[in-house]
Amino acid sequence: MSSKTNGAKLMIAAYLGDRSTHMLREEDVMKLTHINYAFAHVKDGEVTGSHLKNIGRLNELKALNPDLKTVISIGGWGAGGFSEAASTPESRKKFADTAVELMLRNNFDGIDIDWEYPCSSLAGIASSPDDKQNFTLMLAEIREKLDLVGRESGKHYMLNIAAGAGQYFLDGTEMDKAQQYLDYVNLMTYDMRGSFQNTTGHHTNLYDQTGDPDGISGERAVNMFVEAGVPVEKIVLGAAFYARVWKGVENAGTGLNRKAQTTGCHTIDYTGLLESYINKNGYTRYWDDLAKAPYLFNGDTFISYDDEESLTYKAEFIKNRGLAGIMFWEYPLDSSYTLVDRLYKEINCK
């Protein structure tokens, strides 16, 4: 069994939902290296994409750039069926066979497993302590099937995962073993704070934030995965094209590290930030130079997000550390397209 990373350009990977395919610009097809097409589902142990209606359009756009790789993403937050599908040799084979069949039928170049998360029912899905080993066995089964069809076609098919950026993900998996079957680990270094915390903070910061008691950052996540046995050249750093929002924040200082009446469960896309929030309508933009992260505060509401400046630092970090590249959630959330343009400029034009 094998996996291989592909050199030349650094990765710029966009997650793109099926319903947003019409928003994909032809010029961005030339700037992106990978598109993670979201999401196929697991139903009765089989991988299905019957609800995906715009793959034909994706393939039309893909034809414009022979180097663009498209990957079918399976799962997503709250998507169940993984624990059951991974539980036995027979169920793992069924999952792998149907995933690869879906990939081949729709001209994808690989598979991205977005199981959130092995050994966890946080998203309201079934889980088992056996997920830890079964996750590895499932990836091995998929890799074996991909290699089999790859030998027949003379092509290498990718197998990637989306990984939570905290210790919880490492505790529920065997990444030192699992990584051997993978081309890339898409590290979700966003939503690192928000949904479950009522203290404000950055949700997609590169480095530790000023005054942070928790020490949550993209850099720490990368270091944790490397220490867990994942080669740094397989790691893809995550970026967010949306913000997390805390309301009812204590009006002190710039609002950072302050108690709020809500968690950061609300979101705003980057388009909305540009139109109504960044230095508008009473909001002031601040910059945390330690974290390399922007944020907004108006005395009551705190907003954490990525922008062109923070993405520039992420690109620099990726190059300095030898990571595979960057991925982001989600392409249609920035209709100004300035973030994609900045990533292309910083990642593959310097």
mmCIF file of C-alpha atoms in Angstrom:
data_model
loop_
_atom_site.group_PDB
_atom_site.id
_atom_site.type_symbol
_atom_site.label_atom_id
_atom_site.label_comp_id
_atom_site.label_asym_id
_atom_site.label_seq_id
_atom_site.Cartn_x
_atom_site.Cartn_y
_atom_site.Cartn_z
ATOM 1 C CA MET A 1 0.000 0.000 0.000
ATOM 2 C CA SER A 2 1.241 3.467 -0.722
ATOM 3 C CA SER A 3 0.634 7.150 -0.513
ATOM 4 C CA LYS A 4 2.579 9.920 -2.161
ATOM 5 C CA THR A 5 2.686 13.647 -1.944
ATOM 6 C CA ASN A 6 3.026 15.673 -5.058
ATOM 7 C CA GLY A 7 5.746 18.256 -5.199
ATOM 8 C CA ALA A 8 5.868 21.208 -7.605
ATOM 9 C CA LYS A 9 3.329 23.751 -6.396
ATOM 10 C CA LEU A 10 2.200 24.175 -2.839
ATOM 11 C CA MET A 11 -1.413 23.223 -2.323
ATOM 12 C CA ILE A 12 -4.225 25.762 -2.390
ATOM 13 C CA ALA A 13 -7.320 23.682 -1.715
ATOM 14 C CA ALA A 14 -10.872 24.995 -1.584
ATOM 15 C CA TYR A 15 -13.783 23.241 0.005
ATOM 16 C CA LEU A 16 -16.703 23.740 -2.365
ATOM 17 C CA GLY A 17 -20.278 22.686 -1.706
ATOM 18 C CA ASP A 18 -22.257 21.165 -4.561
ATOM 19 C CA ARG A 19 -24.845 23.946 -4.449
ATOM 20 C CA SER A 20 -22.113 26.583 -4.779
ATOM 21 C CA THR A 21 -20.481 25.178 -7.906
ATOM 22 C CA HIS A 22 -21.956 28.000 -9.992
ATOM 23 C CA MET A 23 -19.872 30.499 -8.006
ATOM 24 C CA LEU A 24 -16.544 28.963 -9.036
ATOM 25 C CA ARG A 25 -14.812 31.468 -11.320
ATOM 26 C CA GLU A 26 -12.827 30.287 -14.318
ATOM 27 C CA GLU A 27 -9.818 32.369 -13.223
ATOM 28 C CA ASP A 28 -9.839 30.631 -9.842
ATOM 29 C CA VAL A 29 -9.804 27.236 -11.518
ATOM 30 C CA MET A 30 -6.336 28.301 -12.659
ATOM 31 C CA LYS A 31 -5.277 29.460 -9.174
ATOM 32 C CA LEU A 32 -6.482 26.528 -7.095
ATOM 33 C CA THR A 33 -4.553 23.263 -7.030
ATOM 34 C CA HIS A 34 -7.283 21.168 -5.381
ATOM 35 C CA ILE A 35 -11.038 21.302 -4.863
ATOM 36 C CA ASN A 36 -12.575 19.261 -2.054
ATOM 37 C CA TYR A 37 -16.139 18.719 -3.235
ATOM 38 C CA ALA A 38 -18.546 18.576 -0.307
ATOM 39 C CA PHE A 39 -20.185 16.313 0.691
ATOM 40 C CA ALA A 40 -20.947 12.720 -0.170
ATOM 41 C CA HIS A 41 -22.860 10.862 2.561
ATOM 42 C CA VAL A 42 -22.718 7.482 4.255
ATOM 43 C CA LYS A 43 -26.069 5.691 4.036
ATOM 44 C CA ASP A 44 -26.608 2.099 5.127
ATOM 45 C CA GLY A 45 -22.860 1.619 5.096
ATOM 46 C CA GLU A 46 -22.435 2.793 1.504
ATOM 47 C CA VAL A 47 -21.035 6.060 0.208
ATOM 48 C CA THR A 48 -23.584 7.891 -1.895
ATOM 49 C CA GLY A 49 -23.507 11.063 -3.953
ATOM 50 C CA SER A 50 -26.978 10.803 -5.455
ATOM 51 C CA HIS A 51 -27.886 14.211 -4.009
ATOM 52 C CA LEU A 52 -24.952 15.941 -5.743
ATOM 53 C CA LYS A 53 -26.322 17.641 -8.861
ATOM 54 C CA ASN A 54 -23.487 19.821 -10.181
ATOM 55 C CA ILE A 55 -20.515 17.509 -10.632
ATOM 56 C CA GLY A 56 -20.898 17.858 -14.402
ATOM 57 C CA ARG A 57 -20.269 21.593 -14.134
ATOM 58 C CA LEU A 58 -17.282 20.938 -11.887
ATOM 59 C CA ASN A 59 -15.775 18.678 -14.530
ATOM 60 C CA GLU A 60 -16.372 21.295 -17.234
ATOM 61 C CA LEU A 61 -14.372 23.790 -15.190
ATOM 62 C CA LYS A 62 -11.740 21.199 -14.340
ATOM 63 C CA ALA A 63 -11.099 20.735 -18.053
ATOM 64 C CA LEU A 64 -9.766 24.308 -18.151
ATOM 65 C CA ASN A 65 -6.852 23.363 -15.888
ATOM 66 C CA PRO A 66 -5.333 19.905 -16.436
ATOM 67 C CA ASP A 67 -3.333 20.288 -13.213
ATOM 68 C CA LEU A 68 -6.368 20.868 -10.988
ATOM 69 C CA LYS A 69 -7.188 17.916 -8.736
ATOM 70 C CA THR A 70 -10.747 17.340 -7.565
ATOM 71 C CA VAL A 71 -11.452 15.259 -4.482
ATOM 72 C CA ILE A 72 -14.792 13.971 -3.238
ATOM 73 C CA SER A 73 -15.218 14.787 0.446
ATOM 74 C CA ILE A 74 -17.274 12.328 2.466
ATOM 75 C CA GLY A 75 -18.973 13.314 5.706
ATOM 76 C CA GLY A 76 -18.779 16.702 7.393
ATOM 77 C CA TRP A 77 -19.985 17.960 10.769
ATOM 78 C CA GLY A 78 -22.939 15.932 12.019
ATOM 79 C CA ALA A 79 -22.626 13.320 9.260
ATOM 80 C CA GLY A 80 -22.953 9.855 10.736
ATOM 81 C CA GLY A 81 -22.472 6.318 9.532
ATOM 82 C CA PHE A 82 -18.700 6.203 9.892
ATOM 83 C CA SER A 83 -18.415 4.268 13.133
ATOM 84 C CA GLU A 84 -20.741 1.569 11.843
ATOM 85 C CA ALA A 85 -19.047 1.432 8.427
ATOM 86 C CA ALA A 86 -15.616 1.076 9.998
ATOM 87 C CA SER A 87 -16.609 -1.621 12.482
ATOM 88 C CA THR A 88 -15.966 -4.881 10.587
ATOM 89 C CA PRO A 89 -13.828 -6.094 7.666
ATOM 90 C CA GLU A 90 -16.996 -6.567 5.611
ATOM 91 C CA SER A 91 -18.365 -3.102 6.356
ATOM 92 C CA ARG A 92 -15.004 -1.465 5.659
ATOM 93 C CA LYS A 93 -14.823 -3.188 2.276
ATOM 94 C CA LYS A 94 -18.356 -2.049 1.436
ATOM 95 C CA PHE A 95 -17.481 1.533 2.363
ATOM 96 C CA ALA A 96 -14.230 1.503 0.376
ATOM 97 C CA ASP A 97 -15.774 -0.115 -2.699
ATOM 98 C CA THR A 98 -18.645 2.369 -2.889
ATOM 99 C CA ALA A 99 -16.413 5.374 -2.158
ATOM 100 C CA VAL A 100 -13.987 4.448 -4.920
ATOM 101 C CA GLU A 101 -16.821 3.671 -7.323
ATOM 102 C CA LEU A 102 -18.307 7.133 -6.712
ATOM 103 C CA MET A 103 -14.882 8.698 -7.238
ATOM 104 C CA LEU A 104 -14.264 6.900 -10.530
ATOM 105 C CA ARG A 105 -17.760 7.466 -11.912
ATOM 106 C CA ASN A 106 -17.451 11.214 -11.448
ATOM 107 C CA ASN A 107 -13.854 11.754 -12.557
ATOM 108 C CA PHE A 108 -12.485 12.699 -9.136
ATOM 109 C CA ASP A 109 -8.786 12.374 -8.381
ATOM 110 C CA GLY A 110 -9.152 11.194 -4.820
ATOM 111 C CA ILE A 111 -11.141 10.846 -1.621
ATOM 112 C CA ASP A 112 -11.249 13.056 1.483
ATOM 113 C CA ILE A 113 -12.625 11.469 4.658
ATOM 114 C CA ASP A 114 -14.243 14.061 6.927
ATOM 115 C CA TRP A 115 -15.284 11.985 9.951
ATOM 116 C CA GLU A 116 -16.002 14.401 12.798
ATOM 117 C CA TYR A 117 -14.788 12.593 14.862
ATOM 118 C CA PRO A 118 -13.622 9.044 15.609
ATOM 119 C CA CYS A 119 -14.402 8.069 19.231
ATOM 120 C CA SER A 120 -16.627 11.128 19.667
ATOM 121 C CA SER A 121 -20.381 11.676 19.648
ATOM 122 C CA LEU A 122 -20.057 15.445 20.057
ATOM 123 C CA ALA A 123 -21.770 16.031 16.701
ATOM 124 C CA GLY A 124 -24.648 13.718 17.602
ATOM 125 C CA ILE A 125 -23.354 10.700 15.675
ATOM 126 C CA ALA A 126 -22.670 7.136 16.774
ATOM 127 C CA SER A 127 -19.221 6.386 18.132
ATOM 128 C CA SER A 128 -17.280 3.591 19.788
ATOM 129 C CA PRO A 129 -13.926 3.234 21.559
ATOM 130 C CA ASP A 130 -13.097 0.828 18.727
ATOM 131 C CA ASP A 131 -13.174 3.763 16.287
ATOM 132 C CA LYS A 132 -9.547 4.466 17.150
ATOM 133 C CA GLN A 133 -8.247 1.291 15.519
ATOM 134 C CA ASN A 134 -11.088 0.988 13.023
ATOM 135 C CA PHE A 135 -10.326 4.420 11.559
ATOM 136 C CA THR A 136 -6.843 3.198 10.647
ATOM 137 C CA LEU A 137 -8.229 -0.052 9.233
ATOM 138 C CA MET A 138 -10.789 1.842 7.162
ATOM 139 C CA LEU A 139 -8.101 4.081 5.666
ATOM 140 C CA ALA A 140 -5.972 1.015 4.905
ATOM 141 C CA GLU A 141 -8.903 -0.610 3.094
ATOM 142 C CA ILE A 142 -9.572 2.512 1.017
ATOM 143 C CA ARG A 143 -5.876 2.904 0.214
ATOM 144 C CA GLU A 144 -5.687 -0.710 -0.949
ATOM 145 C CA LYS A 145 -8.691 -0.226 -3.222
ATOM 146 C CA LEU A 146 -7.307 3.047 -4.606
ATOM 147 C CA ASP A 147 -3.970 1.418 -5.350
ATOM 148 C CA LEU A 148 -5.718 -1.459 -7.117
ATOM 149 C CA VAL A 149 -7.663 0.790 -9.492
ATOM 150 C CA GLY A 150 -4.605 3.019 -9.807
ATOM 151 C CA ARG A 151 -2.491 0.150 -11.097
ATOM 152 C CA GLU A 152 -5.148 -0.577 -13.689
ATOM 153 C CA SER A 153 -5.288 3.029 -14.909
ATOM 154 C CA GLY A 154 -1.670 4.029 -14.319
ATOM 155 C CA LYS A 155 -2.766 6.842 -12.020
ATOM 156 C CA HIS A 156 -2.244 7.671 -8.344
ATOM 157 C CA TYR A 157 -5.473 8.451 -6.516
ATOM 158 C CA MET A 158 -5.281 10.558 -3.377
ATOM 159 C CA LEU A 159 -6.576 9.652 0.044
ATOM 160 C CA ASN A 160 -6.833 12.587 2.453
ATOM 161 C CA ILE A 161 -8.589 13.310 5.720
ATOM 162 C CA ALA A 162 -9.966 16.401 7.398
ATOM 163 C CA ALA A 163 -8.611 16.400 10.952
ATOM 164 C CA GLY A 164 -9.690 18.289 14.039
ATOM 165 C CA ALA A 165 -6.917 20.596 15.241
ATOM 166 C CA GLY A 166 -6.904 19.544 18.892
ATOM 167 C CA GLN A 167 -5.676 16.792 21.178
ATOM 168 C CA TYR A 168 -9.157 15.248 21.079
ATOM 169 C CA PHE A 169 -8.582 14.154 17.475
ATOM 170 C CA LEU A 170 -5.201 12.619 18.240
ATOM 171 C CA ASP A 171 -6.658 10.828 21.264
ATOM 172 C CA GLY A 172 -9.344 9.232 19.077
ATOM 173 C CA THR A 173 -7.034 8.107 16.272
ATOM 174 C CA GLU A 174 -3.697 6.423 15.590
ATOM 175 C CA MET A 175 -2.181 9.093 13.388
ATOM 176 C CA ASP A 176 1.288 7.545 13.487
ATOM 177 C CA LYS A 177 -0.204 4.480 11.780
ATOM 178 C CA ALA A 178 -2.976 6.145 9.795
ATOM 179 C CA GLN A 179 -0.704 8.674 8.103
ATOM 180 C CA GLN A 180 1.051 5.986 6.041
ATOM 181 C CA TYR A 181 -2.127 5.528 3.997
ATOM 182 C CA LEU A 182 -2.667 9.249 3.451
ATOM 183 C CA ASP A 183 -1.452 11.813 0.973
ATOM 184 C CA TYR A 184 -2.583 14.825 2.977
ATOM 185 C CA VAL A 185 -3.992 15.723 6.370
ATOM 186 C CA ASN A 186 -6.270 18.752 6.053
ATOM 187 C CA LEU A 187 -5.843 20.292 9.486
ATOM 188 C CA MET A 188 -8.981 22.202 10.420
ATOM 189 C CA THR A 189 -7.236 25.077 12.172
ATOM 190 C CA TYR A 190 -10.471 27.020 12.372
ATOM 191 C CA ASP A 191 -13.357 26.773 14.831
ATOM 192 C CA MET A 192 -10.590 26.251 17.371
ATOM 193 C CA ARG A 193 -12.710 28.472 19.605
ATOM 194 C CA GLY A 194 -16.321 29.414 19.321
ATOM 195 C CA SER A 195 -19.164 26.966 19.513
ATOM 196 C CA PHE A 196 -18.503 25.853 23.069
ATOM 197 C CA GLN A 197 -16.714 28.815 24.698
ATOM 198 C CA ASN A 198 -18.287 31.954 26.135
ATOM 199 C CA THR A 199 -14.919 33.694 26.437
ATOM 200 C CA THR A 200 -13.879 35.609 23.337
ATOM 201 C CA GLY A 201 -10.811 34.627 21.355
ATOM 202 C CA HIS A 202 -9.455 33.898 17.901
ATOM 203 C CA HIS A 203 -10.912 30.893 16.118
ATOM 204 C CA THR A 204 -8.318 30.534 13.360
ATOM 205 C CA ASN A 205 -5.162 32.158 14.757
ATOM 206 C CA LEU A 206 -1.732 31.087 13.560
ATOM 207 C CA TYR A 207 0.095 31.629 16.852
ATOM 208 C CA ASP A 208 -0.929 31.792 20.522
ATOM 209 C CA GLN A 209 -3.096 34.824 21.152
ATOM 210 C CA THR A 210 -2.250 37.620 23.531
ATOM 211 C CA GLY A 211 -3.206 36.640 27.081
ATOM 212 C CA ASP A 212 -4.497 33.213 26.027
ATOM 213 C CA PRO A 213 -4.784 30.763 28.934
ATOM 214 C CA ASP A 214 -5.468 27.781 26.645
ATOM 215 C CA GLY A 215 -2.627 27.931 24.126
ATOM 216 C CA ILE A 216 -4.728 27.129 21.057
ATOM 217 C CA SER A 217 -3.225 27.977 17.661
ATOM 218 C CA GLY A 218 -2.444 26.686 14.201
ATOM 219 C CA GLU A 219 1.224 26.386 15.056
ATOM 220 C CA ARG A 220 0.476 24.290 18.144
ATOM 221 C CA ALA A 221 -1.817 22.032 16.132
ATOM 222 C CA VAL A 222 0.866 21.455 13.496
ATOM 223 C CA ASN A 223 3.425 20.679 16.189
ATOM 224 C CA MET A 224 1.041 18.234 17.880
ATOM 225 C CA PHE A 225 0.434 16.318 14.657
ATOM 226 C CA VAL A 226 4.132 16.192 13.816
ATOM 227 C CA GLU A 227 4.879 14.902 17.317
ATOM 228 C CA ALA A 228 2.124 12.305 16.812
ATOM 229 C CA GLY A 229 3.970 10.957 13.775
ATOM 230 C CA VAL A 230 2.527 12.839 10.804
ATOM 231 C CA PRO A 231 5.205 14.025 8.346
ATOM 232 C CA VAL A 232 5.082 17.805 8.129
ATOM 233 C CA GLU A 233 5.040 17.655 4.325
ATOM 234 C CA LYS A 234 1.632 15.935 4.479
ATOM 235 C CA ILE A 235 0.031 18.615 6.654
ATOM 236 C CA VAL A 236 -2.261 21.216 5.078
ATOM 237 C CA LEU A 237 -2.989 24.273 7.239
ATOM 238 C CA GLY A 238 -6.580 25.491 7.450
ATOM 239 C CA ALA A 239 -7.986 28.978 6.883
ATOM 240 C CA ALA A 240 -11.494 30.365 7.389
ATOM 241 C CA PHE A 241 -13.496 32.448 4.932
ATOM 242 C CA TYR A 242 -15.960 33.237 7.718
ATOM 243 C CA ALA A 243 -16.041 34.727 11.204
ATOM 244 C CA ARG A 244 -17.107 33.522 14.621
ATOM 245 C CA VAL A 245 -19.168 35.974 16.683
ATOM 246 C CA TRP A 246 -19.639 36.472 20.446
ATOM 247 C CA LYS A 247 -22.420 38.755 21.697
ATOM 248 C CA GLY A 248 -23.009 40.493 25.006
ATOM 249 C CA VAL A 249 -19.276 40.884 25.562
ATOM 250 C CA GLU A 250 -17.908 42.691 28.590
ATOM 251 C CA ASN A 251 -17.028 46.190 27.341
ATOM 252 C CA ALA A 252 -13.400 46.328 28.438
ATOM 253 C CA GLY A 253 -10.265 46.922 26.405
ATOM 254 C CA THR A 254 -10.586 45.636 22.853
ATOM 255 C CA GLY A 255 -12.896 42.769 23.785
ATOM 256 C CA LEU A 256 -10.273 40.017 23.560
ATOM 257 C CA ASN A 257 -10.350 37.318 26.278
ATOM 258 C CA ARG A 258 -13.566 38.707 27.744
ATOM 259 C CA LYS A 259 -16.662 36.923 28.992
ATOM 260 C CA ALA A 260 -19.693 37.011 26.713
ATOM 261 C CA GLN A 261 -23.361 36.208 27.126
ATOM 262 C CA THR A 262 -23.169 33.803 24.175
ATOM 263 C CA THR A 263 -20.684 31.317 22.844
ATOM 264 C CA GLY A 264 -19.065 32.088 19.514
ATOM 265 C CA CYS A 265 -21.662 29.973 17.763
ATOM 266 C CA HIS A 266 -22.787 32.674 15.329
ATOM 267 C CA THR A 267 -21.009 33.043 11.993
ATOM 268 C CA ILE A 268 -20.685 35.714 9.298
ATOM 269 C CA ASP A 269 -19.174 35.087 5.879
ATOM 270 C CA TYR A 270 -16.266 37.213 4.677
ATOM 271 C CA THR A 271 -18.506 38.919 2.125
ATOM 272 C CA GLY A 272 -20.706 40.143 4.964
ATOM 273 C CA LEU A 273 -17.692 41.307 6.971
ATOM 274 C CA LEU A 274 -16.499 43.468 4.091
ATOM 275 C CA GLU A 275 -19.936 44.917 3.463
ATOM 276 C CA SER A 276 -21.087 45.698 6.992
ATOM 277 C CA TYR A 277 -18.516 45.088 9.721
ATOM 278 C CA ILE A 278 -14.837 45.800 9.055
ATOM 279 C CA ASN A 279 -14.382 49.373 10.330
ATOM 280 C CA LYS A 280 -18.083 49.978 9.688
ATOM 281 C CA ASN A 281 -21.226 50.408 11.778
ATOM 282 C CA GLY A 282 -19.333 51.024 14.997
ATOM 283 C CA TYR A 283 -16.912 48.108 14.652
ATOM 284 C CA THR A 284 -13.172 48.706 14.960
ATOM 285 C CA ARG A 285 -10.646 46.311 13.456
ATOM 286 C CA TYR A 286 -7.830 45.295 15.778
ATOM 287 C CA TRP A 287 -4.721 43.229 15.095
ATOM 288 C CA ASP A 288 -3.222 40.745 17.561
ATOM 289 C CA ASP A 289 0.413 40.799 16.517
ATOM 290 C CA LEU A 290 1.329 37.777 18.634
ATOM 291 C CA ALA A 291 -1.412 35.601 17.164
ATOM 292 C CA LYS A 292 -1.166 37.202 13.701
ATOM 293 C CA ALA A 293 -4.939 37.475 13.722
ATOM 294 C CA PRO A 294 -7.484 40.257 13.139
ATOM 295 C CA TYR A 295 -10.637 40.833 15.157
ATOM 296 C CA LEU A 296 -13.487 43.318 15.441
ATOM 297 C CA PHE A 297 -15.162 44.840 18.492
ATOM 298 C CA ASN A 298 -17.915 47.404 18.961
ATOM 299 C CA GLY A 299 -18.212 47.384 22.739
ATOM 300 C CA ASP A 300 -20.707 44.511 22.746
ATOM 301 C CA THR A 301 -19.927 42.095 19.907
ATOM 302 C CA PHE A 302 -16.572 40.407 19.248
ATOM 303 C CA ILE A 303 -15.760 38.945 15.817
ATOM 304 C CA SER A 304 -12.822 36.651 14.968
ATOM 305 C CA TYR A 305 -11.833 35.936 11.366
ATOM 306 C CA ASP A 306 -9.094 35.516 8.751
ATOM 307 C CA ASP A 307 -8.228 38.299 6.295
ATOM 308 C CA GLU A 308 -5.576 39.097 3.717
ATOM 309 C CA GLU A 309 -3.046 40.047 6.376
ATOM 310 C CA SER A 310 -3.456 36.890 8.465
ATOM 311 C CA LEU A 311 -3.381 34.721 5.330
ATOM 312 C CA THR A 312 -0.066 36.307 4.356
ATOM 313 C CA TYR A 313 1.430 35.150 7.653
ATOM 314 C CA LYS A 314 -0.072 31.690 7.212
ATOM 315 C CA ALA A 315 1.532 31.429 3.769
ATOM 316 C CA GLU A 316 4.892 32.432 5.216
ATOM 317 C CA PHE A 317 4.541 29.833 7.980
ATOM 318 C CA ILE A 318 3.669 27.102 5.470
ATOM 319 C CA LYS A 319 6.774 27.823 3.438
ATOM 320 C CA ASN A 320 9.086 28.140 6.428
ATOM 321 C CA ARG A 321 7.878 24.915 8.031
ATOM 322 C CA GLY A 322 7.665 22.860 4.834
ATOM 323 C CA LEU A 323 3.930 22.137 4.979
ATOM 324 C CA ALA A 324 2.021 20.837 1.960
ATOM 325 C CA GLY A 325 -0.020 24.011 1.604
ATOM 326 C CA ILE A 326 -3.279 25.595 2.709
ATOM 327 C CA MET A 327 -6.958 24.734 2.498
ATOM 328 C CA PHE A 328 -9.974 26.807 3.363
ATOM 329 C CA TRP A 329 -13.626 26.555 4.256
ATOM 330 C CA GLU A 330 -15.427 27.592 2.152
ATOM 331 C CA TYR A 331 -14.987 29.045 -1.351
ATOM 332 C CA PRO A 332 -18.386 30.808 -1.791
ATOM 333 C CA LEU A 333 -18.103 32.706 1.497
ATOM 334 C CA ASP A 334 -15.975 35.429 -0.118
ATOM 335 C CA SER A 335 -17.705 36.833 -3.176
ATOM 336 C CA SER A 336 -15.058 39.576 -3.402
ATOM 337 C CA TYR A 337 -12.540 36.795 -4.181
ATOM 338 C CA THR A 338 -9.819 38.847 -2.493
ATOM 339 C CA LEU A 339 -8.845 36.004 -0.152
ATOM 340 C CA VAL A 340 -8.307 33.488 -2.964
ATOM 341 C CA ASP A 341 -6.314 36.096 -4.846
ATOM 342 C CA ARG A 342 -4.132 36.767 -1.807
ATOM 343 C CA LEU A 343 -3.492 33.062 -1.214
ATOM 344 C CA TYR A 344 -2.477 32.562 -4.829
ATOM 345 C CA LYS A 345 -0.155 35.559 -4.692
ATOM 346 C CA GLU A 346 1.489 34.521 -1.419
ATOM 347 C CA ILE A 347 1.607 30.744 -1.905
ATOM 348 C CA ASN A 348 2.508 30.205 -5.539
ATOM 349 C CA CYS A 349 3.553 33.567 -6.998
ATOM 350 C CA LYS A 350 6.552 34.299 -4.784
#
